[in-house]
Amino acid sequence: MAKKSKIARNEQRKQVVARYEEKRRELKKALVDPNGTDESREAARVGLQKLPRNASPVRVRNRDSIDGRPRGILNRFGISRVRFREMAHRGELPGVTKSSW
C-alpha cells in the first residue's frame, strides 16, 4: 500500500494536467508551426515554460487503482502485477486463466 500523501499528490497532478491541457496543446502547436514567425515561436516557448511544472503529463505516475502501488502496472487492467496475479488466481478477472503447458 502506497502512502496516502503520494496517491493524493498524484491525483492533484492529474487535475493540473487536465486544467492546462488545452493551453499546452495550443502553445506546442504554435511552437512547431512552420508558418509562424520567430517572435511567435519565442512567445510560445516562454509561455510553455511559464506553465506550472505539474502541468506536464509526464509527471503523472501510473499507479495501481486499488492500492496505489507505483511500479509494475499493467495498463490494460490498471492494476499492478502483484495484484493481477492474486486476482487471477481467485478468478476475479473475467477471461483470465492461469496458463500451463
PDB file of C-alpha atoms in Angstrom:
ATOM      1  CA  MET A   1       0.000   0.000   0.000  1.00  0.00           C
ATOM      2  CA  ALA A   2       1.425   3.351  -1.063  1.00  0.00           C
ATOM      3  CA  LYS A   3       1.408   6.339   1.256  1.00  0.00           C
ATOM      4  CA  LYS A   4      -1.831   8.291   1.105  1.00  0.00           C
ATOM      5  CA  SER A   5       0.115  11.504   0.504  1.00  0.00           C
ATOM      6  CA  LYS A   6       1.772  10.089  -2.636  1.00  0.00           C
ATOM      7  CA  ILE A   7      -1.569   8.952  -4.029  1.00  0.00           C
ATOM      8  CA  ALA A   8      -3.163  12.329  -3.230  1.00  0.00           C
ATOM      9  CA  ARG A   9      -0.280  14.246  -4.843  1.00  0.00           C
ATOM     10  CA  ASN A  10      -0.620  12.151  -7.999  1.00  0.00           C
ATOM     11  CA  GLU A  11      -4.368  12.843  -8.132  1.00  0.00           C
ATOM     12  CA  GLN A  12      -3.640  16.562  -7.769  1.00  0.00           C
ATOM     13  CA  ARG A  13      -1.194  16.336 -10.681  1.00  0.00           C
ATOM     14  CA  LYS A  14      -3.875  14.688 -12.829  1.00  0.00           C
ATOM     15  CA  GLN A  15      -6.190  17.632 -12.147  1.00  0.00           C
ATOM     16  CA  VAL A  16      -3.498  20.199 -13.006  1.00  0.00           C
ATOM     17  CA  VAL A  17      -2.670  18.357 -16.249  1.00  0.00           C
ATOM     18  CA  ALA A  18      -6.351  18.353 -17.218  1.00  0.00           C
ATOM     19  CA  ARG A  19      -6.688  22.065 -16.378  1.00  0.00           C
ATOM     20  CA  TYR A  20      -3.791  23.147 -18.596  1.00  0.00           C
ATOM     21  CA  GLU A  21      -4.223  20.537 -21.359  1.00  0.00           C
ATOM     22  CA  GLU A  22      -5.824  22.852 -23.943  1.00  0.00           C
ATOM     23  CA  LYS A  23      -3.439  25.753 -23.332  1.00  0.00           C
ATOM     24  CA  ARG A  24      -0.437  23.433 -23.503  1.00  0.00           C
ATOM     25  CA  ARG A  25      -1.665  21.921 -26.785  1.00  0.00           C
ATOM     26  CA  GLU A  26      -2.074  25.381 -28.359  1.00  0.00           C
ATOM     27  CA  LEU A  27       1.392  26.514 -27.246  1.00  0.00           C
ATOM     28  CA  LYS A  28       3.023  23.350 -28.583  1.00  0.00           C
ATOM     29  CA  LYS A  29       1.200  23.773 -31.897  1.00  0.00           C
ATOM     30  CA  ALA A  30       2.443  27.371 -32.149  1.00  0.00           C
ATOM     31  CA  LEU A  31       5.958  26.222 -31.305  1.00  0.00           C
ATOM     32  CA  VAL A  32       6.196  23.884 -34.317  1.00  0.00           C
ATOM     33  CA  ASP A  33       4.060  25.927 -36.731  1.00  0.00           C
ATOM     34  CA  PRO A  34       6.054  26.263 -39.999  1.00  0.00           C
ATOM     35  CA  ASN A  35       4.166  29.460 -40.938  1.00  0.00           C
ATOM     36  CA  GLY A  36       4.839  31.130 -37.585  1.00  0.00           C
ATOM     37  CA  THR A  37       7.343  33.911 -37.083  1.00  0.00           C
ATOM     38  CA  ASP A  38      10.373  33.685 -34.833  1.00  0.00           C
ATOM     39  CA  GLU A  39       8.675  36.025 -32.370  1.00  0.00           C
ATOM     40  CA  SER A  40       5.578  33.843 -32.150  1.00  0.00           C
ATOM     41  CA  ARG A  41       7.712  30.747 -31.592  1.00  0.00           C
ATOM     42  CA  GLU A  42       9.675  32.526 -28.879  1.00  0.00           C
ATOM     43  CA  ALA A  43       6.438  33.657 -27.222  1.00  0.00           C
ATOM     44  CA  ALA A  44       5.113  30.079 -27.333  1.00  0.00           C
ATOM     45  CA  ARG A  45       8.336  28.753 -25.805  1.00  0.00           C
ATOM     46  CA  VAL A  46       8.218  31.295 -22.993  1.00  0.00           C
ATOM     47  CA  GLY A  47       4.521  30.588 -22.423  1.00  0.00           C
ATOM     48  CA  LEU A  48       5.214  26.876 -22.227  1.00  0.00           C
ATOM     49  CA  GLN A  49       7.956  27.472 -19.683  1.00  0.00           C
ATOM     50  CA  LYS A  50       5.649  29.616 -17.557  1.00  0.00           C
ATOM     51  CA  LEU A  51       3.116  26.823 -17.145  1.00  0.00           C
ATOM     52  CA  PRO A  52       3.252  25.024 -13.797  1.00  0.00           C
ATOM     53  CA  ARG A  53       5.694  22.145 -13.601  1.00  0.00           C
ATOM     54  CA  ASN A  54       2.906  19.708 -12.779  1.00  0.00           C
ATOM     55  CA  ALA A  55       1.006  20.712 -15.928  1.00  0.00           C
ATOM     56  CA  SER A  56       3.195  18.296 -17.883  1.00  0.00           C
ATOM     57  CA  PRO A  57       1.560  14.879 -18.365  1.00  0.00           C
ATOM     58  CA  VAL A  58       4.961  13.228 -17.992  1.00  0.00           C
ATOM     59  CA  ARG A  59       4.888  13.961 -14.266  1.00  0.00           C
ATOM     60  CA  VAL A  60       1.750  11.850 -13.667  1.00  0.00           C
ATOM     61  CA  ARG A  61       2.662   8.434 -12.315  1.00  0.00           C
ATOM     62  CA  ASN A  62       0.796   5.265 -13.289  1.00  0.00           C
ATOM     63  CA  ARG A  63      -0.426   3.678 -10.070  1.00  0.00           C
ATOM     64  CA  ASP A  64      -2.390   0.601  -9.098  1.00  0.00           C
ATOM     65  CA  SER A  65      -6.044   1.657  -8.963  1.00  0.00           C
ATOM     66  CA  ILE A  66      -6.661  -0.423  -5.843  1.00  0.00           C
ATOM     67  CA  ASP A  67      -3.736   0.192  -3.511  1.00  0.00           C
ATOM     68  CA  GLY A  68      -1.602   2.802  -5.322  1.00  0.00           C
ATOM     69  CA  ARG A  69       1.491   0.690  -5.961  1.00  0.00           C
ATOM     70  CA  PRO A  70       3.709   2.759  -8.309  1.00  0.00           C
ATOM     71  CA  ARG A  71       5.611   0.016 -10.136  1.00  0.00           C
ATOM     72  CA  GLY A  72       4.752  -2.941 -12.315  1.00  0.00           C
ATOM     73  CA  ILE A  73       1.423  -1.590 -13.576  1.00  0.00           C
ATOM     74  CA  LEU A  74      -0.421  -3.486 -16.300  1.00  0.00           C
ATOM     75  CA  ASN A  75      -2.123  -0.683 -18.232  1.00  0.00           C
ATOM     76  CA  ARG A  76      -4.736  -2.951 -19.762  1.00  0.00           C
ATOM     77  CA  PHE A  77      -6.123  -3.749 -16.305  1.00  0.00           C
ATOM     78  CA  GLY A  78      -4.980  -0.697 -14.324  1.00  0.00           C
ATOM     79  CA  ILE A  79      -3.543  -2.830 -11.533  1.00  0.00           C
ATOM     80  CA  SER A  80      -0.080  -3.945 -10.502  1.00  0.00           C
ATOM     81  CA  ARG A  81       1.461  -7.277 -11.459  1.00  0.00           C
ATOM     82  CA  VAL A  82       1.195  -8.487  -7.858  1.00  0.00           C
ATOM     83  CA  ARG A  83      -2.496  -7.600  -7.562  1.00  0.00           C
ATOM     84  CA  PHE A  84      -3.142  -9.035 -11.051  1.00  0.00           C
ATOM     85  CA  ARG A  85      -1.698 -12.409 -10.048  1.00  0.00           C
ATOM     86  CA  GLU A  86      -3.726 -12.535  -6.828  1.00  0.00           C
ATOM     87  CA  MET A  87      -6.972 -11.612  -8.567  1.00  0.00           C
ATOM     88  CA  ALA A  88      -6.354 -14.010 -11.471  1.00  0.00           C
ATOM     89  CA  HIS A  89      -5.795 -16.919  -9.070  1.00  0.00           C
ATOM     90  CA  ARG A  90      -9.032 -16.098  -7.251  1.00  0.00           C
ATOM     91  CA  GLY A  91     -10.912 -15.879 -10.574  1.00  0.00           C
ATOM     92  CA  GLU A  92     -11.846 -12.212 -10.154  1.00  0.00           C
ATOM     93  CA  LEU A  93     -10.644 -11.183 -13.635  1.00  0.00           C
ATOM     94  CA  PRO A  94     -13.067 -12.314 -16.345  1.00  0.00           C
ATOM     95  CA  GLY A  95     -11.401 -14.099 -19.235  1.00  0.00           C
ATOM     96  CA  VAL A  96      -8.055 -14.502 -17.476  1.00  0.00           C
ATOM     97  CA  THR A  97      -6.868 -18.014 -16.690  1.00  0.00           C
ATOM     98  CA  LYS A  98      -3.606 -19.409 -15.434  1.00  0.00           C
ATOM     99  CA  SER A  99      -1.656 -20.918 -18.261  1.00  0.00           C
ATOM    100  CA  SER A 100       0.144 -24.230 -18.072  1.00  0.00           C
ATOM    101  CA  TRP A 101       1.888 -26.337 -20.671  1.00  0.00           C
TER     102      TRP A 101
END
